[in-house]
């Protein structure tokens, strides 16, 4: 096992893992390169020749024993051994909708669980306008969570953009870590969510210069990369300045097979020629507390600080009345976001939303909105 760990977790700059090359005579560079390449292939072949039954049992035992991070990194390490191990591991690990766990980067764009939400939190750095999404490991936030996504806010003339990345130190749209972005209008009331990958077969990327990605490392014949609109978030005007929280409406593209399983009251408009549908979400109407003289929502202890940014999203049974404060009898909360500290916020989501979609929606809540408050 020590040999396997060293193979899976090479240490940068370590003399043990990277010993100085031996002296060689002139003209031996090419032969040594061939020997190193051949040695790597032999190593991969040695790992891939394990019996399929034994390999599957190993991965299943690791998966069942490591249900939470940071122990779950052992499962990711199994997928890094070789191509065959990766295929077996991804076949054993179920999607977040079934397991309620986030394992690989692809899980960030898959729907959350059906019943219990996945609990996350967002940290804000006002100095550089960055936001980080973490998977909660404890209920008290005493331990650092598992990093999932990062975003940075940029102003471009009359609008604001949030670049969302897998790497907190790389916020370029040309990067391989780029997963999507969020773009607002002049007033900051209407937002569009862009995905770097097509949400369904046949989806067309935007061709305008503002949304085009130049020299992207993700472009490949199999999976095209660009900017695909997958959702919109709108905040309702409050010109009369009537009291009450912000009212918002979200329209998102989700796989039809996932959106139809949330509950029968969820609206879905099938897109012609694709396997995707749209779901409509609205913020849950709060109630006025006479004693506290404020609007209240039950966050079940996940939110501790009053803020205009706090919200809960539910499925809208009537898209034409979404955001008008109408209360349905059955309103399961699909996404809730709230403040727990000066620069810390909780984010809990479930099906049909993914972590990427939920994070993008929560980012729209940051910033002052004079027209709707």
CSV table of C-alpha atoms in Angstrom, one decimal:
chain,number,residue,atom,x,y,z
A,1,UNK,CA,0.0,0.0,0.0
A,2,UNK,CA,2.8,2.6,0.6
A,3,UNK,CA,3.9,2.0,-3.0
A,4,UNK,CA,0.3,2.6,-4.2
A,5,UNK,CA,-0.1,5.8,-2.2
A,6,UNK,CA,3.1,7.2,-3.5
A,7,UNK,CA,1.9,6.4,-7.0
A,8,UNK,CA,-1.4,8.1,-6.5
A,9,UNK,CA,-0.2,11.1,-4.5
A,10,UNK,CA,3.2,12.3,-6.0
A,11,UNK,CA,4.8,15.0,-4.0
A,12,UNK,CA,6.0,18.1,-5.9
A,13,UNK,CA,9.6,18.9,-5.2
A,14,UNK,CA,10.2,15.7,-3.1
A,15,UNK,CA,13.6,14.2,-3.5
A,16,UNK,CA,12.2,10.7,-2.8
A,17,UNK,CA,9.6,10.9,-5.6
A,18,UNK,CA,11.8,12.9,-8.0
A,19,UNK,CA,15.5,11.8,-7.6
A,20,UNK,CA,18.1,13.5,-9.8
A,21,UNK,CA,18.5,11.8,-13.2
A,22,UNK,CA,21.7,9.6,-13.5
A,23,UNK,CA,24.5,10.8,-15.6
A,24,UNK,CA,24.3,9.4,-19.2
A,25,UNK,CA,26.5,9.5,-22.2
A,26,UNK,CA,25.9,11.7,-25.1
A,27,UNK,CA,23.1,10.3,-27.4
A,28,UNK,CA,21.3,8.3,-24.7
A,29,UNK,CA,18.4,10.7,-24.1
A,30,UNK,CA,16.1,9.1,-26.6
A,31,UNK,CA,16.6,5.6,-25.4
A,32,UNK,CA,16.0,6.6,-21.8
A,33,UNK,CA,12.8,8.3,-22.7
A,34,UNK,CA,11.6,5.1,-24.4
A,35,UNK,CA,12.5,3.1,-21.2
A,36,UNK,CA,10.6,5.5,-19.0
A,37,UNK,CA,7.5,5.4,-21.2
A,38,UNK,CA,7.6,1.7,-21.4
A,39,UNK,CA,8.0,1.5,-17.6
A,40,UNK,CA,4.8,3.6,-17.1
A,41,UNK,CA,2.9,1.4,-19.5
A,42,UNK,CA,4.0,-1.7,-17.7
A,43,UNK,CA,3.0,-0.2,-14.4
A,44,UNK,CA,-0.5,0.6,-15.7
A,45,UNK,CA,-0.9,-2.9,-17.2
A,46,UNK,CA,0.1,-4.5,-13.9
A,47,UNK,CA,-2.7,-2.6,-12.1
A,48,UNK,CA,-5.3,-3.3,-14.8
A,49,UNK,CA,-4.7,-7.1,-14.8
A,50,UNK,CA,-6.5,-7.6,-11.5
A,51,UNK,CA,-9.5,-9.9,-11.8
A,52,UNK,CA,-12.7,-8.0,-12.5
A,53,UNK,CA,-14.5,-9.6,-9.5
A,54,UNK,CA,-11.7,-8.7,-7.1
A,55,UNK,CA,-11.4,-5.2,-8.4
A,56,UNK,CA,-15.1,-4.6,-8.1
A,57,UNK,CA,-15.2,-5.9,-4.6
A,58,UNK,CA,-12.3,-3.7,-3.6
A,59,UNK,CA,-14.0,-0.5,-4.9
A,60,UNK,CA,-17.3,-1.4,-3.4
A,61,UNK,CA,-15.7,-1.9,0.1
A,62,UNK,CA,-13.9,1.4,-0.2
A,63,UNK,CA,-17.1,3.1,-1.3
A,64,UNK,CA,-19.2,1.7,1.5
A,65,UNK,CA,-16.6,2.5,4.2
A,66,UNK,CA,-15.9,6.1,3.1
A,67,UNK,CA,-19.2,7.9,3.1
A,68,UNK,CA,-17.9,11.4,4.0
A,69,UNK,CA,-14.9,13.6,3.2
A,70,UNK,CA,-12.0,13.7,3.8
A,71,UNK,CA,-12.1,9.8,3.9
A,72,UNK,CA,-13.8,9.8,0.5
A,73,UNK,CA,-10.6,10.9,-1.1
A,74,UNK,CA,-9.6,7.2,-1.0
A,75,UNK,CA,-12.3,6.4,-3.5
A,76,UNK,CA,-11.1,9.2,-5.8
A,77,UNK,CA,-7.6,7.7,-5.5
A,78,UNK,CA,-8.9,4.4,-6.8
A,79,UNK,CA,-10.2,6.1,-9.9
A,80,UNK,CA,-6.7,7.6,-10.5
A,81,UNK,CA,-4.8,4.3,-10.6
A,82,UNK,CA,-5.5,3.6,-14.3
A,83,UNK,CA,-8.2,3.8,-16.9
A,84,UNK,CA,-9.7,0.4,-16.0
A,85,UNK,CA,-9.9,1.3,-12.3
A,86,UNK,CA,-11.6,4.6,-13.3
A,87,UNK,CA,-14.2,2.8,-15.3
A,88,UNK,CA,-15.0,0.4,-12.4
A,89,UNK,CA,-15.0,3.1,-9.8
A,90,UNK,CA,-17.4,5.4,-11.7
A,91,UNK,CA,-19.6,2.4,-12.3
A,92,UNK,CA,-19.8,1.6,-8.6
A,93,UNK,CA,-20.3,5.2,-7.4
A,94,UNK,CA,-23.9,6.3,-7.7
A,95,UNK,CA,-25.1,9.8,-8.6
A,96,UNK,CA,-25.9,12.3,-5.8
A,97,UNK,CA,-29.6,11.9,-6.5
A,98,UNK,CA,-29.4,8.3,-5.2
A,99,UNK,CA,-26.5,8.4,-2.7
A,100,UNK,CA,-26.6,12.0,-1.4
A,101,UNK,CA,-22.8,12.3,-1.7
A,102,UNK,CA,-20.6,14.3,-4.0
A,103,UNK,CA,-17.5,12.3,-5.2
A,104,UNK,CA,-16.3,13.5,-8.6
A,105,UNK,CA,-16.3,16.9,-10.3
A,106,UNK,CA,-19.1,15.6,-12.6
A,107,UNK,CA,-21.3,15.3,-9.5
A,108,UNK,CA,-21.4,19.1,-9.2
A,109,UNK,CA,-23.7,19.3,-12.3
A,110,UNK,CA,-25.9,16.3,-11.4
A,111,UNK,CA,-29.2,16.7,-9.5
A,112,UNK,CA,-29.1,16.5,-5.7
A,113,UNK,CA,-30.9,13.9,-3.6
A,114,UNK,CA,-34.7,13.4,-3.7
A,115,UNK,CA,-35.4,13.6,0.0
A,116,UNK,CA,-32.7,15.1,2.3
A,117,UNK,CA,-30.9,18.1,0.9
A,118,UNK,CA,-27.1,18.3,0.5
A,119,UNK,CA,-25.8,20.9,3.0
A,120,UNK,CA,-23.1,23.3,1.9
A,121,UNK,CA,-21.9,26.8,2.9
A,122,UNK,CA,-20.5,29.8,1.0
A,123,UNK,CA,-17.7,32.1,2.2
A,124,UNK,CA,-17.2,35.6,0.8
A,125,UNK,CA,-14.0,37.6,0.5
A,126,UNK,CA,-14.9,41.3,0.0
A,127,UNK,CA,-11.3,42.3,-0.7
A,128,UNK,CA,-11.1,40.5,-4.0
A,129,UNK,CA,-14.9,39.8,-4.7
A,130,UNK,CA,-14.5,36.1,-4.5
A,131,UNK,CA,-16.9,33.4,-3.2
A,132,UNK,CA,-16.2,29.8,-2.3
A,133,UNK,CA,-18.6,26.9,-2.0
A,134,UNK,CA,-17.8,24.1,0.5
A,135,UNK,CA,-19.5,20.9,1.3
A,136,UNK,CA,-20.4,20.9,5.0
A,137,UNK,CA,-18.6,18.2,7.0
A,138,UNK,CA,-20.1,19.2,10.4
A,139,UNK,CA,-23.2,21.0,11.6
A,140,UNK,CA,-21.2,23.6,13.6
A,141,UNK,CA,-18.8,24.8,10.8
A,142,UNK,CA,-15.9,24.2,13.1
A,143,UNK,CA,-14.0,22.1,10.6
A,144,UNK,CA,-13.1,23.3,7.1
A,145,UNK,CA,-15.5,21.7,4.6
A,146,UNK,CA,-14.7,20.1,1.3
A,147,UNK,CA,-14.0,22.7,-1.4
A,148,UNK,CA,-16.4,22.4,-4.4
A,149,UNK,CA,-16.5,25.6,-6.5
A,150,UNK,CA,-15.3,29.2,-6.5
A,151,UNK,CA,-16.6,32.4,-8.2
A,152,UNK,CA,-15.3,35.9,-8.7
A,153,UNK,CA,-17.2,39.0,-9.6
A,154,UNK,CA,-16.1,41.2,-12.4
A,155,UNK,CA,-17.7,44.5,-13.7
A,156,UNK,CA,-17.9,45.0,-17.4
A,157,UNK,CA,-19.3,48.5,-18.1
A,158,UNK,CA,-23.1,48.2,-17.6
A,159,UNK,CA,-23.2,44.6,-16.3
A,160,UNK,CA,-21.6,42.3,-13.8
A,161,UNK,CA,-20.3,38.8,-14.4
A,162,UNK,CA,-19.5,36.0,-12.0
A,163,UNK,CA,-16.9,33.5,-13.3
A,164,UNK,CA,-17.4,30.0,-11.7
A,165,UNK,CA,-14.4,27.7,-11.6
A,166,UNK,CA,-13.2,24.4,-10.1
A,167,UNK,CA,-9.9,26.2,-9.1
A,168,UNK,CA,-10.0,29.1,-6.7
A,169,UNK,CA,-6.7,30.4,-8.2
A,170,UNK,CA,-7.8,30.2,-11.8
A,171,UNK,CA,-10.8,32.3,-12.9
A,172,UNK,CA,-10.2,32.5,-16.6
A,173,UNK,CA,-12.7,31.4,-19.1
A,174,UNK,CA,-9.9,29.9,-21.1
A,175,UNK,CA,-9.0,27.6,-18.3
A,176,UNK,CA,-9.7,23.9,-18.1
A,177,UNK,CA,-11.2,24.6,-14.6
A,178,UNK,CA,-13.9,26.9,-16.0
A,179,UNK,CA,-17.4,25.5,-15.5
A,180,UNK,CA,-19.8,28.4,-16.2
A,181,UNK,CA,-20.7,31.9,-15.4
A,182,UNK,CA,-23.4,34.3,-14.3
A,183,UNK,CA,-24.2,37.6,-16.1
A,184,UNK,CA,-26.5,40.4,-14.9
A,185,UNK,CA,-28.2,43.4,-16.5
A,186,UNK,CA,-27.6,47.0,-15.6
A,187,UNK,CA,-29.9,47.1,-12.6
A,188,UNK,CA,-28.8,43.7,-11.3
A,189,UNK,CA,-32.3,42.4,-11.4
A,190,UNK,CA,-32.1,39.9,-14.3
A,191,UNK,CA,-29.4,37.2,-14.5
A,192,UNK,CA,-28.5,34.5,-17.0
A,193,UNK,CA,-26.7,31.3,-16.0
A,194,UNK,CA,-24.2,29.9,-18.6
A,195,UNK,CA,-22.8,26.4,-18.6
A,196,UNK,CA,-19.5,25.5,-20.2
A,197,UNK,CA,-20.9,22.2,-21.5
A,198,UNK,CA,-24.1,21.6,-23.5
A,199,UNK,CA,-27.0,20.8,-21.2
A,200,UNK,CA,-28.5,18.4,-23.7
A,201,UNK,CA,-27.7,16.9,-27.1
A,202,UNK,CA,-28.0,19.4,-29.9
A,203,UNK,CA,-27.7,22.5,-27.7
A,204,UNK,CA,-26.2,25.5,-29.4
A,205,UNK,CA,-23.6,27.8,-27.8
A,206,UNK,CA,-24.0,31.5,-28.0
A,207,UNK,CA,-22.0,33.0,-30.9
A,208,UNK,CA,-21.7,36.7,-29.8
A,209,UNK,CA,-18.3,38.0,-28.9
A,210,UNK,CA,-19.2,38.6,-25.2
A,211,UNK,CA,-20.1,35.0,-24.6
A,212,UNK,CA,-17.5,33.3,-26.8
A,213,UNK,CA,-14.6,31.4,-25.2
A,214,UNK,CA,-11.2,31.9,-27.0
A,215,UNK,CA,-8.4,29.3,-26.9
A,216,UNK,CA,-10.3,27.1,-24.5
A,217,UNK,CA,-8.5,23.9,-23.4
A,218,UNK,CA,-11.8,22.1,-23.0
A,219,UNK,CA,-12.7,22.2,-26.7
A,220,UNK,CA,-12.7,18.6,-28.1
A,221,UNK,CA,-14.6,16.8,-30.9
A,222,UNK,CA,-16.5,14.7,-28.4
A,223,UNK,CA,-17.6,17.4,-25.9
A,224,UNK,CA,-17.9,20.9,-27.3
A,225,UNK,CA,-17.1,23.8,-24.9
A,226,UNK,CA,-18.6,27.2,-24.9
A,227,UNK,CA,-21.3,29.2,-23.1
A,228,UNK,CA,-24.8,27.6,-23.1
A,229,UNK,CA,-27.7,29.4,-21.4
A,230,UNK,CA,-29.3,27.0,-18.9
A,231,UNK,CA,-31.3,29.4,-16.7
A,232,UNK,CA,-32.5,32.8,-15.8
A,233,UNK,CA,-33.1,34.5,-12.4
A,234,UNK,CA,-35.3,37.6,-12.2
A,235,UNK,CA,-36.1,39.9,-9.2
A,236,UNK,CA,-39.4,41.7,-9.2
A,237,UNK,CA,-39.5,45.5,-9.2
A,238,UNK,CA,-40.7,47.1,-6.0
A,239,UNK,CA,-41.4,50.7,-7.3
A,240,UNK,CA,-43.9,51.5,-4.5
A,241,UNK,CA,-41.3,50.4,-1.9
A,242,UNK,CA,-43.9,48.2,-0.1
A,243,UNK,CA,-42.5,46.3,2.8
A,244,UNK,CA,-41.4,42.7,2.3
A,245,UNK,CA,-38.5,40.6,1.2
A,246,UNK,CA,-37.1,40.3,-2.3
A,247,UNK,CA,-39.3,38.4,-4.7
A,248,UNK,CA,-37.5,36.3,-7.3
A,249,UNK,CA,-38.4,33.9,-10.1
A,250,UNK,CA,-36.0,31.2,-11.5
A,251,UNK,CA,-36.4,29.3,-14.8
A,252,UNK,CA,-33.9,26.5,-15.2
A,253,UNK,CA,-33.2,23.8,-17.8
A,254,UNK,CA,-33.0,20.4,-16.2
A,255,UNK,CA,-33.1,16.8,-17.6
A,256,UNK,CA,-36.7,15.9,-18.2
A,257,UNK,CA,-36.4,12.6,-16.5
A,258,UNK,CA,-35.2,14.3,-13.3
A,259,UNK,CA,-37.6,17.2,-13.3
A,260,UNK,CA,-40.7,15.0,-13.6
A,261,UNK,CA,-39.7,13.1,-10.5
A,262,UNK,CA,-39.7,16.0,-8.0
A,263,UNK,CA,-43.5,16.1,-7.6
A,264,UNK,CA,-46.4,16.3,-10.0
A,265,UNK,CA,-47.0,20.0,-9.3
A,266,UNK,CA,-43.7,21.1,-10.8
A,267,UNK,CA,-44.2,22.8,-14.2
A,268,UNK,CA,-42.2,21.5,-17.1
A,269,UNK,CA,-42.1,22.7,-20.7
A,270,UNK,CA,-40.3,20.2,-22.9
A,271,UNK,CA,-37.8,21.7,-25.3
A,272,UNK,CA,-38.5,20.6,-28.8
A,273,UNK,CA,-35.8,18.4,-30.3
A,274,UNK,CA,-34.0,17.8,-27.0
A,275,UNK,CA,-34.1,15.7,-23.9
A,276,UNK,CA,-34.3,18.7,-21.5
A,277,UNK,CA,-37.2,20.5,-19.9
A,278,UNK,CA,-37.5,23.7,-17.8
A,279,UNK,CA,-38.6,24.0,-14.2
A,280,UNK,CA,-39.9,27.2,-12.6
A,281,UNK,CA,-39.0,28.1,-9.0
A,282,UNK,CA,-40.2,31.0,-6.9
A,283,UNK,CA,-39.2,32.2,-3.4
A,284,UNK,CA,-41.4,30.9,-0.6
A,285,UNK,CA,-43.7,33.5,0.8
A,286,UNK,CA,-42.6,34.5,4.4
A,287,UNK,CA,-45.0,35.4,7.2
A,288,UNK,CA,-45.1,38.6,9.1
A,289,UNK,CA,-44.2,38.3,12.8
A,290,UNK,CA,-46.1,40.9,14.8
A,291,UNK,CA,-43.9,40.6,17.9
A,292,UNK,CA,-40.6,40.8,16.1
A,293,UNK,CA,-41.9,43.2,13.5
A,294,UNK,CA,-40.2,41.4,10.6
A,295,UNK,CA,-40.8,38.8,7.9
A,296,UNK,CA,-39.9,35.3,9.0
A,297,UNK,CA,-39.1,31.9,7.4
A,298,UNK,CA,-38.4,28.6,9.1
A,299,UNK,CA,-34.8,27.6,8.1
A,300,UNK,CA,-34.7,24.8,10.8
A,301,UNK,CA,-31.7,26.3,12.5
A,302,UNK,CA,-29.6,26.6,9.3
A,303,UNK,CA,-29.8,30.4,9.2
A,304,UNK,CA,-29.0,32.5,12.3
A,305,UNK,CA,-28.6,36.1,11.0
A,306,UNK,CA,-31.5,38.2,9.6
A,307,UNK,CA,-30.7,39.4,6.1
A,308,UNK,CA,-32.5,40.6,3.0
A,309,UNK,CA,-30.4,38.0,1.1
A,310,UNK,CA,-32.0,35.0,2.9
A,311,UNK,CA,-34.5,33.1,0.8
A,312,UNK,CA,-36.1,29.7,0.1
A,313,UNK,CA,-37.0,28.5,-3.3
A,314,UNK,CA,-40.0,26.1,-4.0
A,315,UNK,CA,-41.5,24.8,-7.2
A,316,UNK,CA,-44.1,27.1,-8.7
A,317,UNK,CA,-47.4,25.3,-9.4
A,318,UNK,CA,-48.6,28.3,-11.5
A,319,UNK,CA,-45.8,30.1,-13.5
A,320,UNK,CA,-48.1,33.0,-14.3
A,321,UNK,CA,-48.5,33.8,-10.6
A,322,UNK,CA,-44.9,33.0,-9.6
A,323,UNK,CA,-43.5,35.5,-7.2
A,324,UNK,CA,-46.9,37.0,-6.2
A,325,UNK,CA,-46.8,35.6,-2.7
A,326,UNK,CA,-49.3,32.8,-3.3
A,327,UNK,CA,-48.9,29.9,-0.9
A,328,UNK,CA,-49.3,26.3,-2.1
A,329,UNK,CA,-50.4,23.6,0.3
A,330,UNK,CA,-47.4,21.4,-0.5
A,331,UNK,CA,-44.2,23.4,-0.9
A,332,UNK,CA,-41.0,21.4,-0.4
A,333,UNK,CA,-38.0,23.7,-0.2
A,334,UNK,CA,-35.6,22.9,-3.1
A,335,UNK,CA,-33.0,25.5,-2.3
A,336,UNK,CA,-32.4,27.6,0.8
A,337,UNK,CA,-29.8,30.3,1.3
A,338,UNK,CA,-29.1,32.3,4.5
A,339,UNK,CA,-26.6,34.2,6.5
A,340,UNK,CA,-24.8,32.7,9.5
A,341,UNK,CA,-21.9,35.2,9.8
A,342,UNK,CA,-20.4,38.3,8.5
A,343,UNK,CA,-19.1,36.5,5.4
A,344,UNK,CA,-20.5,33.0,5.7
A,345,UNK,CA,-23.8,31.7,4.3
A,346,UNK,CA,-25.5,28.3,4.2
A,347,UNK,CA,-26.7,26.7,1.0
A,348,UNK,CA,-28.9,23.6,1.0
A,349,UNK,CA,-30.2,22.1,-2.3
A,350,UNK,CA,-32.0,19.0,-3.6
A,351,UNK,CA,-33.4,17.6,-6.8
A,352,UNK,CA,-33.8,18.9,-9.5
A,353,UNK,CA,-31.0,21.4,-8.8
A,354,UNK,CA,-27.3,20.7,-9.0
A,355,UNK,CA,-24.6,22.2,-6.9
A,356,UNK,CA,-23.5,24.4,-9.8
A,357,UNK,CA,-27.1,25.7,-10.5
A,358,UNK,CA,-27.7,26.3,-6.8
A,359,UNK,CA,-24.4,28.1,-6.4
A,360,UNK,CA,-25.2,30.4,-9.4
A,361,UNK,CA,-28.7,31.2,-8.0
A,362,UNK,CA,-27.2,32.1,-4.6
A,363,UNK,CA,-24.7,34.4,-6.2
A,364,UNK,CA,-27.5,36.5,-7.6
A,365,UNK,CA,-28.5,37.4,-4.1
A,366,UNK,CA,-25.2,39.3,-3.4
A,367,UNK,CA,-25.2,43.0,-4.1
A,368,UNK,CA,-27.6,45.8,-3.4
A,369,UNK,CA,-30.8,45.9,-5.4
A,370,UNK,CA,-32.3,49.3,-5.0
A,371,UNK,CA,-35.2,48.7,-7.4
A,372,UNK,CA,-36.6,45.7,-5.4
A,373,UNK,CA,-35.9,46.6,-1.8
